[in-house]
CSV table of C-alpha atoms and ligand atoms in Angstrom, one decimal:
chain,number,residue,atom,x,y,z
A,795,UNK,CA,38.4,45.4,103.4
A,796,UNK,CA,40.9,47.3,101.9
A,797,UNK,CA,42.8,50.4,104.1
A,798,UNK,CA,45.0,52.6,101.7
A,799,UNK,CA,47.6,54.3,104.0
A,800,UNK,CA,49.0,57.5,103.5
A,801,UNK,CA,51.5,58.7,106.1
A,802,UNK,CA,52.8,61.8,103.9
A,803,UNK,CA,55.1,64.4,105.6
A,804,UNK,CA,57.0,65.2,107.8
A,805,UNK,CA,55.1,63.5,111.4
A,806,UNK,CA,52.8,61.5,109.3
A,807,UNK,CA,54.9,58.3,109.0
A,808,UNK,CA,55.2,58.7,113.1
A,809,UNK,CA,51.9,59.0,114.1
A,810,UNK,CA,50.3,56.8,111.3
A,811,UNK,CA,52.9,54.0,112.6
A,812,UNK,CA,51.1,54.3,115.9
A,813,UNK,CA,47.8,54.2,115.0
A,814,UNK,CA,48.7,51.1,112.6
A,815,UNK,CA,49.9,49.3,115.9
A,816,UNK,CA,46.6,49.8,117.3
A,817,UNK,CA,44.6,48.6,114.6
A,818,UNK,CA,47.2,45.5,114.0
A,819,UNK,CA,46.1,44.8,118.3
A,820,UNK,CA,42.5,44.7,117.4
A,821,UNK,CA,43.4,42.0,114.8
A,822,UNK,CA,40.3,42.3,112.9
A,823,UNK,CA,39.6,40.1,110.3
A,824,UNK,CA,39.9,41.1,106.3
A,825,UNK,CA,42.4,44.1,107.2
A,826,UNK,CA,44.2,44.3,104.4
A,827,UNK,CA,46.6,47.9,103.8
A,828,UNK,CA,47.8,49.2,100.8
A,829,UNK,CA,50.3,52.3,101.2
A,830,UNK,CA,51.1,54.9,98.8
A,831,UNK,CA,52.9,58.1,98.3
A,832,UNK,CA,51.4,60.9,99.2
A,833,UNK,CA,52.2,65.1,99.2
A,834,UNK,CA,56.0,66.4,99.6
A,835,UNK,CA,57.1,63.1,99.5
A,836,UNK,CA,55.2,62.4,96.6
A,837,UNK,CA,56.7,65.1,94.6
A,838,UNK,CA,60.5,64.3,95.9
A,839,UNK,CA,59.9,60.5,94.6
A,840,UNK,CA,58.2,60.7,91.7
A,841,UNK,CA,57.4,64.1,90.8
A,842,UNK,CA,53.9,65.2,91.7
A,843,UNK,CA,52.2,65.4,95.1
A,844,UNK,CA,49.3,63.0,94.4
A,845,UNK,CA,50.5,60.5,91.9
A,846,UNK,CA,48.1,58.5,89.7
A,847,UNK,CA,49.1,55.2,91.5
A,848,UNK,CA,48.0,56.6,95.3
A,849,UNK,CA,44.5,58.4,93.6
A,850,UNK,CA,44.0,54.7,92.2
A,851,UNK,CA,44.6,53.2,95.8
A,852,UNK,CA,42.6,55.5,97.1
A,853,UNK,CA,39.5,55.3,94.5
A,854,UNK,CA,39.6,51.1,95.5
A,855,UNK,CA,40.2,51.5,98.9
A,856,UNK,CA,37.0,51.1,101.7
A,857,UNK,CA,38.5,53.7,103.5
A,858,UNK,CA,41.9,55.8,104.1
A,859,UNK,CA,43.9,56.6,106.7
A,860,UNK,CA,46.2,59.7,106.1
A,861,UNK,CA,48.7,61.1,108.2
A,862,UNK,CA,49.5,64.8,107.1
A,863,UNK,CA,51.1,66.6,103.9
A,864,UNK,CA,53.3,69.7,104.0
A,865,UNK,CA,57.0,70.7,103.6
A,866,UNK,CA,58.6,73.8,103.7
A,867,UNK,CA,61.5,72.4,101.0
A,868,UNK,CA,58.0,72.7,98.6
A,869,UNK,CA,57.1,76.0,99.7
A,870,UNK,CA,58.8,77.6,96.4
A,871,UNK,CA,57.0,75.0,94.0
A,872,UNK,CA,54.3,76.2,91.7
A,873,UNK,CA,51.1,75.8,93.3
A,874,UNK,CA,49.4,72.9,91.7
A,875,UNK,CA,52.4,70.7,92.5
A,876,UNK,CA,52.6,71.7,96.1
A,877,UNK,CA,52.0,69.1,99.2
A,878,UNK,CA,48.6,70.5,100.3
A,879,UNK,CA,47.6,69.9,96.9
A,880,UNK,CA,47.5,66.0,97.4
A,881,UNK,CA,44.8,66.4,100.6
A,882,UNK,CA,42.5,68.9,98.5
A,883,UNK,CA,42.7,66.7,94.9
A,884,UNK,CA,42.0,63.6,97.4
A,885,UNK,CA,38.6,65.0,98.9
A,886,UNK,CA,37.6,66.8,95.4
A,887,UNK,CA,38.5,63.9,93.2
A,888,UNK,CA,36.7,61.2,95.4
A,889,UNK,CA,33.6,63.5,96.4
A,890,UNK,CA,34.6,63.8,100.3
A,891,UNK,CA,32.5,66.6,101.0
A,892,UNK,CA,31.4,65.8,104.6
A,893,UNK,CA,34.1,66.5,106.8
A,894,UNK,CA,32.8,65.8,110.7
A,895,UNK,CA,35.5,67.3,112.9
A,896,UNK,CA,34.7,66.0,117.2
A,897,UNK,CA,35.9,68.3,119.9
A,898,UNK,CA,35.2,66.4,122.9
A,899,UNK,CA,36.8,67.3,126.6
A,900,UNK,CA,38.6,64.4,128.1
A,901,UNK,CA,38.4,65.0,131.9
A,902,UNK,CA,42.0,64.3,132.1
A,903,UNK,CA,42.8,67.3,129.9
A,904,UNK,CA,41.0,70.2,132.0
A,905,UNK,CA,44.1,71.3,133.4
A,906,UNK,CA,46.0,71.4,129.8
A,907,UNK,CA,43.0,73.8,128.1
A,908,UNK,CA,43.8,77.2,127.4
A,909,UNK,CA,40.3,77.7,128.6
A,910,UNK,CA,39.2,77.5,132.5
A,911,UNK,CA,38.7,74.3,133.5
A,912,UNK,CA,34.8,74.4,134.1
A,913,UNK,CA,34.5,76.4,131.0
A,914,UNK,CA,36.3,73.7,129.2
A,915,UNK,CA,34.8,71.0,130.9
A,916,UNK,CA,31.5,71.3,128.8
A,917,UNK,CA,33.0,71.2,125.2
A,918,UNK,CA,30.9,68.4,123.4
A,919,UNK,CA,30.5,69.8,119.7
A,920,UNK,CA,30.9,68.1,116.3
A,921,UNK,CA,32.0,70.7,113.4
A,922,UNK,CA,30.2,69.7,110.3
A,923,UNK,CA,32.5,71.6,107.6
A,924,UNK,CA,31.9,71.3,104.2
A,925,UNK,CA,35.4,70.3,102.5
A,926,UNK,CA,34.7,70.7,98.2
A,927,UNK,CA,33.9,73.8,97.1
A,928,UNK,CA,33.7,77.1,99.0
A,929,UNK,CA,36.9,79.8,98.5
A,930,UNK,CA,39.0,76.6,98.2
A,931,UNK,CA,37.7,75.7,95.2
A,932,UNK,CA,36.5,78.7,93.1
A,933,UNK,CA,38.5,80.0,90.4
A,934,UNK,CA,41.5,81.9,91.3
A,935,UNK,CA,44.2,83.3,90.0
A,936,UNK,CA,46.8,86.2,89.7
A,937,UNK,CA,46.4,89.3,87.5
A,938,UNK,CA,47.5,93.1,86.5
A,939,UNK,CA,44.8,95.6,88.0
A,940,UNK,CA,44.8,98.6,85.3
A,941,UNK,CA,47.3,100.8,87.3
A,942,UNK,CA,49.7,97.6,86.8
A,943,UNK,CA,49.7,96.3,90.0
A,944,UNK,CA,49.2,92.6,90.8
A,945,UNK,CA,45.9,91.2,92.1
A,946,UNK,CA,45.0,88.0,93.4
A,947,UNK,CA,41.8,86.7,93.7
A,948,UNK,CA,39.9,83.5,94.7
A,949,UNK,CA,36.5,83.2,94.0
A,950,UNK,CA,34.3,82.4,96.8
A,951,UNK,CA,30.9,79.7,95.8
A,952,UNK,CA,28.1,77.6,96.8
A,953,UNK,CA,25.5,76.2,94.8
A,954,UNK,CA,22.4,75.0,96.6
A,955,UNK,CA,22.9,71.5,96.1
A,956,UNK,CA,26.5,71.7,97.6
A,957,UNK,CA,25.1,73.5,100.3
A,958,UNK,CA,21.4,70.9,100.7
A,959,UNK,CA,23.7,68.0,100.6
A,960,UNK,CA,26.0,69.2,103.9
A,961,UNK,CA,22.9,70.7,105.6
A,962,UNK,CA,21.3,67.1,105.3
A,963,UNK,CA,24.5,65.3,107.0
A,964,UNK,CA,24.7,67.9,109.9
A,965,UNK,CA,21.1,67.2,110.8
A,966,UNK,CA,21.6,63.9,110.5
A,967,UNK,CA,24.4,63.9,113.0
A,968,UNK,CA,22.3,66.5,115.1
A,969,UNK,CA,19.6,63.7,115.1
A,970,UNK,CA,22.0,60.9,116.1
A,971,UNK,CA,23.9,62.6,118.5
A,972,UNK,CA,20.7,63.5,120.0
A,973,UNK,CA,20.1,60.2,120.8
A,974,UNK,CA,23.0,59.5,122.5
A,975,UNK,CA,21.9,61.8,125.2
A,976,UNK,CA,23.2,65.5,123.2
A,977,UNK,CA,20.3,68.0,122.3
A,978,UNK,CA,20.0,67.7,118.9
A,979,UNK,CA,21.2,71.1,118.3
A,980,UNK,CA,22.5,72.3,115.2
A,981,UNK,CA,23.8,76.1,115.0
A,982,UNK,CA,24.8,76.6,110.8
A,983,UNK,CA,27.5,79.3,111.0
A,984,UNK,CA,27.6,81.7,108.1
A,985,UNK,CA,28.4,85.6,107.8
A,986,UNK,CA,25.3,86.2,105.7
A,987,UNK,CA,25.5,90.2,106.7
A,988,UNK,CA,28.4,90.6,104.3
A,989,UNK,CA,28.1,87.5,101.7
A,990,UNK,CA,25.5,86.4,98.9
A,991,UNK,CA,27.3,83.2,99.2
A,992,UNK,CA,26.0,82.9,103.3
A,993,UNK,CA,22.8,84.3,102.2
A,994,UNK,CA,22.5,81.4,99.9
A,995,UNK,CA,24.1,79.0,102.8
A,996,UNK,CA,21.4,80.3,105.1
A,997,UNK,CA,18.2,80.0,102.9
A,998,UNK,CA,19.0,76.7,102.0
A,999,UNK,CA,20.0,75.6,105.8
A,1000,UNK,CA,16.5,76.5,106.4
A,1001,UNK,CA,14.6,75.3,104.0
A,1002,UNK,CA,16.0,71.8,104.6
A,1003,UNK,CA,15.2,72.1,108.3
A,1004,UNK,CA,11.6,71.6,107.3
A,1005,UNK,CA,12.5,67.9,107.0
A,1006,UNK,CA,14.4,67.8,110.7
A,1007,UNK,CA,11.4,69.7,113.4
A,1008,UNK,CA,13.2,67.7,115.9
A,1009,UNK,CA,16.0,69.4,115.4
A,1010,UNK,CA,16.8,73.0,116.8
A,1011,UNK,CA,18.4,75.1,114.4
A,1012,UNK,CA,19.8,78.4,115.2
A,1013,UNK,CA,22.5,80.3,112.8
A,1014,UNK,CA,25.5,82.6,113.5
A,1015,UNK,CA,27.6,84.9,111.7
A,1016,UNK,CA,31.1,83.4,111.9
A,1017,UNK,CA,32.4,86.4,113.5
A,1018,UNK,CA,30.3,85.4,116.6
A,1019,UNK,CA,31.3,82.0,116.7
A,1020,UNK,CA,34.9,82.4,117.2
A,1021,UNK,CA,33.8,84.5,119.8
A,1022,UNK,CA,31.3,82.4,122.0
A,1023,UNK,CA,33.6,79.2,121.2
A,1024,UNK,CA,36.0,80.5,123.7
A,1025,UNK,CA,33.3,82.4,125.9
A,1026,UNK,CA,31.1,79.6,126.5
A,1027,UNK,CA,31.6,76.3,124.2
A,1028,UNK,CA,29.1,74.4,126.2
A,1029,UNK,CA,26.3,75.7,124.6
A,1030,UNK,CA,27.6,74.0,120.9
A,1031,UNK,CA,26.0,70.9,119.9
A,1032,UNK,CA,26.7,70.2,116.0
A,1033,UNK,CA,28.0,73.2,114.0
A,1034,UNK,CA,27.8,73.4,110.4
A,1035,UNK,CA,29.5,75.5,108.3
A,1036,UNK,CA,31.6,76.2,104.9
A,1037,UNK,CA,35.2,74.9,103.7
A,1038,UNK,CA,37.3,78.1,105.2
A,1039,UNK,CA,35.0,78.7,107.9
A,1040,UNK,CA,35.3,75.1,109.4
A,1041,UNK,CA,38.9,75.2,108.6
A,1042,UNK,CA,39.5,78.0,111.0
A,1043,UNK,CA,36.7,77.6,113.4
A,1044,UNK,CA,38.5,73.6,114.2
A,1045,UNK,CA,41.6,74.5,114.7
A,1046,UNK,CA,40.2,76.9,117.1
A,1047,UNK,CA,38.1,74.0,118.9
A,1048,UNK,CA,40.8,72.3,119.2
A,1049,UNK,CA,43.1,74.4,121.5
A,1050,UNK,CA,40.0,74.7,123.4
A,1051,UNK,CA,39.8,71.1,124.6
A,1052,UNK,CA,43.7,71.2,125.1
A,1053,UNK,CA,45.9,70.2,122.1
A,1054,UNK,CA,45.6,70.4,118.2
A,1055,UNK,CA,47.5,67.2,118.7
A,1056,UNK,CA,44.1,65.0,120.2
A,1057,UNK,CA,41.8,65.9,117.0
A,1058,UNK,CA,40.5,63.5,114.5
A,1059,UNK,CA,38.4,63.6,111.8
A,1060,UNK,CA,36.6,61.9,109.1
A,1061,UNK,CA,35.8,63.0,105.7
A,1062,UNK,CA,33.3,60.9,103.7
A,1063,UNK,CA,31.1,61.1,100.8
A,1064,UNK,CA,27.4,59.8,100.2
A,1065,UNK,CA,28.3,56.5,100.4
A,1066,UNK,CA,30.0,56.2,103.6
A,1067,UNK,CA,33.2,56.1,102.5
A,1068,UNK,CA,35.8,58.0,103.7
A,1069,UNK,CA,39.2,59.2,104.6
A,1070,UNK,CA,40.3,59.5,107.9
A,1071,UNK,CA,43.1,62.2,108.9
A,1072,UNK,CA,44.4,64.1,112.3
A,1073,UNK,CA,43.4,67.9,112.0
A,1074,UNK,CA,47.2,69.2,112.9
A,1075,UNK,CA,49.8,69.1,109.7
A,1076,UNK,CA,53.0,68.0,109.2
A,1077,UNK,CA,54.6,69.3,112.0
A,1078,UNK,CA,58.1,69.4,110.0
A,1079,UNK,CA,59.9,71.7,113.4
A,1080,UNK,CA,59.4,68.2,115.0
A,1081,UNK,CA,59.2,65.6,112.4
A,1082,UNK,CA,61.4,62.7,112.7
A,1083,UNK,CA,62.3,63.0,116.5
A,1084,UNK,CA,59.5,60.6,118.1
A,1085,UNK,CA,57.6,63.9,119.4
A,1086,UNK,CA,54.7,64.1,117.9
A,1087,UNK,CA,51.1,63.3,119.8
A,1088,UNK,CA,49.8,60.1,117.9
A,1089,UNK,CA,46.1,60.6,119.5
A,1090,UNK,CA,44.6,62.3,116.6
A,1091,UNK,CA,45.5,59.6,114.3
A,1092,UNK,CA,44.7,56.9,116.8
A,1093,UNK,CA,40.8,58.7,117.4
A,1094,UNK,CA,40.9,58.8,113.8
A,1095,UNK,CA,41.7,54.9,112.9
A,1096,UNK,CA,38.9,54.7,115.1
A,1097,UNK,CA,36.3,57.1,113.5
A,1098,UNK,CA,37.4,54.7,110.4
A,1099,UNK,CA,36.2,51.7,112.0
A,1100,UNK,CA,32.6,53.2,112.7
A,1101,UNK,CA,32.1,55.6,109.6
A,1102,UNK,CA,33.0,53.0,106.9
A,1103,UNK,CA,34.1,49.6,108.2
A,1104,UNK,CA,31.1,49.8,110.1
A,1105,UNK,CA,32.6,48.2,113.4
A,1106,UNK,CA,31.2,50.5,116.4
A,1107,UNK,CA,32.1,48.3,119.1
A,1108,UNK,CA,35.8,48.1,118.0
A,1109,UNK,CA,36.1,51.8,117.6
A,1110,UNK,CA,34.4,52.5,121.2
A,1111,UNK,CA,37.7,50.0,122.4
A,1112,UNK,CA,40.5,52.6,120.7
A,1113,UNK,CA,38.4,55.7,122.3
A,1114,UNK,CA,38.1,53.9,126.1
A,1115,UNK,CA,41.9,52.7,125.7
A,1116,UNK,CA,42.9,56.2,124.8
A,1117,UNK,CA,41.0,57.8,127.9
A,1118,UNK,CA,42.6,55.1,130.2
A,1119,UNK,CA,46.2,56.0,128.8
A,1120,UNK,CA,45.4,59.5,129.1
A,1121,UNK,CA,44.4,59.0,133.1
A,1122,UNK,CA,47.2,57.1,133.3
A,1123,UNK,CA,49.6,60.5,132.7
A,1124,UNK,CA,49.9,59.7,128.6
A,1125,UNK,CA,51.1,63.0,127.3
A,1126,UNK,CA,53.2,64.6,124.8
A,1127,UNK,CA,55.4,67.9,124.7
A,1128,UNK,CA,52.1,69.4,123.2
A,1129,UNK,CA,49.8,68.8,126.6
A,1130,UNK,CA,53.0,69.7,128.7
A,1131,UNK,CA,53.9,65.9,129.3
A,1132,UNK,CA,57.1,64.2,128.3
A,1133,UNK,CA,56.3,61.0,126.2
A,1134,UNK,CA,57.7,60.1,122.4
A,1135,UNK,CA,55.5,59.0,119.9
A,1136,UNK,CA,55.9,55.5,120.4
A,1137,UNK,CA,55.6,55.6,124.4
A,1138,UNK,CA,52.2,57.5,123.5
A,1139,UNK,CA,51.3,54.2,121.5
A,1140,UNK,CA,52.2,51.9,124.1
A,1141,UNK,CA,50.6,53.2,126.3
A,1142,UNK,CA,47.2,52.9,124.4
A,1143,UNK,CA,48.1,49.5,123.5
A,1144,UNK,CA,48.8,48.5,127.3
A,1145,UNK,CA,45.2,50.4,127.8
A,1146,UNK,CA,43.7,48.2,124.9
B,92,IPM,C1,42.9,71.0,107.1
B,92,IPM,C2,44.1,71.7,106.6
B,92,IPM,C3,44.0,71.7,105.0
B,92,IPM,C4,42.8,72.6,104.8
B,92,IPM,C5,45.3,72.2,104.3
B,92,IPM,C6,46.5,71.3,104.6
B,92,IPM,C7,45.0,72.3,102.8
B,92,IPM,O1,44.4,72.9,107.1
B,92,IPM,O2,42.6,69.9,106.8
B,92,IPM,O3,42.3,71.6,108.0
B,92,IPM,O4,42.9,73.8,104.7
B,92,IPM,O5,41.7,72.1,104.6
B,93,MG,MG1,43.1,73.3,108.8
């Protein structure tokens, strides 16, 4: 099984190191890793943020493990050949339009939530965000309105098949989750007052539900969710929702359960496949000073081993090793502790 590894910018390199240490502890057999050059340090090297040789890695690969692209030493660069460009040619160009985002309390983070503790206590959810099309991907652009002022515009759109094909997966996990003990909830977040887009979201969301009556689908305008994910989180099972929603709406969820720094997720197409990346960026006020939280990349190594390399039991090892070394006082500047990088990662490979 082959794992193309893309640490990237700024704290990538870090916290992918870390999470390659675990993985290395588990010593499973057929691991093999191919690494490549991904985002700002893309460009610097060779020129363009996702070179040819990296989207060939990653087209062969069984899964990938990315660390995080963005560098403000870009931030003057034409669009197309800026760092964030790698991540969004990655999903578009390999079909990754599942992106399952977990927001899950670890008791040993109440006290390092924003939220109060027994508020915080009940956050269990899985965002289910759809990551290729949406305002990401429409056609944009800059223009001259008539009175010679400039305009920019980006062009927000679903088609129903786009938006069947995400609705089927959230379900899905609904369904699975369900039977793990959750309640097979799945509330599809939209803002269908103002947009034909969530109009079109919502019909279809429906319509597919006729093929889930075990599930329990509700729907709420986006506006609303930010709003009753800090009021009362408990009450969120799986959550689906578009690409800028679901951007915005998990970075929220994850202050809520106490660090942007402890979220993983997984992004995978139809076939299971899939590329597996912290939620937080680059980091670059902190990058190269052994800082950064590695546990978002470590959780994500692990969603890697049960999305596509299919080995649950190994990845329920890397979550309960976490767990331990957070009870055992693991923590970063970011949940108020004082741990580097690597002490973080020791301390999950003690746990392990
Ligand atoms: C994310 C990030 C990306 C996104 C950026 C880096 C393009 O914020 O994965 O959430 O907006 O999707
Ligand atoms: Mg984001």
């Amino acid at each position: 099984m082959l794992i193309a590894l893309l640490p990237g910018d700024g704290i990538g390199p870090e916290v992918i190191a870390q999470a390659r240490r675990v993985l290395d502890a588990l010593a499973i057999d057929g691991l093999v890793y191919e690494e490549g050059l991904v985002g700002g340090a893309a460009y610097k090297a060779v020129g363009h943020p996702l070179p040819a040789e990296t989207l060939d890695i990653a087209r062969r690969a069984d899964a990938i493990l990315f660390g995080a692209v963005g560098d403000p030493d870009c931030d003057a660069l034409e669009r197309h050949l800026r760092p964030e460009q790698a991540i969004l040619g990655l999903r578009k160009e390999l079909t990754l339009f599942a992106n399952l985002r977990p927001a899950k309390m670890f008791p040993e983070l109440a006290d390092a939530s924003t939220l109060r503790p027994e508020v915080a206590a009940a956050i269990d959810l899985m965002i289910v965000r759809e990551l290729t099309g949406d305002v990401y991907f429409g056609e944009k652009g800059m223009r001259k309105t008539a009175d010679g002022q400039r305009e920019g515009y980006d062009v927000m759109c679903y088609s129903e098949s786009e938006v069947r094909r995400i609705a089927h997966v959230a379900f899905r996990t609904a369904q699975a989750r369900a039977k793990n003990g959750g309640g097979g909830k799945l509330c599809s977040v939209d803002k269908a007052n103002v947009l034909e887009t969530s109009q079109l979201w919502r019909d279809v969301v429906i319509e597919t539900a006729a093929e889930y009556p075990d599930v329990t689908l509700t729907h709420m305008y986006v506006d609303n969710a930010a709003m009753q994910l800090v009021r009362n989180p408990g009450q969120f099972d799986v959550i689906v929702t578009g690409n800028l929603f679901g951007d915005i709406l998990s970075d929220q969820a994850s202050m809520c359960v106490g660090s942007i720094g402890m979220l993983a997720s997984a992004s995978l197409d139809s076939n299971g496949k899939g590329l597996y990346e912290p939620i937080h960026g680059s980091a670059p006020d902190i990058a190269g000073q052994n800082k950064a939280n590695p546990l978002a990349t470590i959780l994500s190594a692990a969603m890697m081993l049960r999305y596509s390399l299919n080995l649950p039991a190994q990845a329920d090892r890397i979550e309960a090793a976490v767990a331990k070394a957070l009870a055992g006082g693991a923590r970063g500047a970011d949940l108020g502790g004082s741990m580097s990088t690597v002490q973080i990662g020791d301390a999950v490979l003690a746990a392990l």
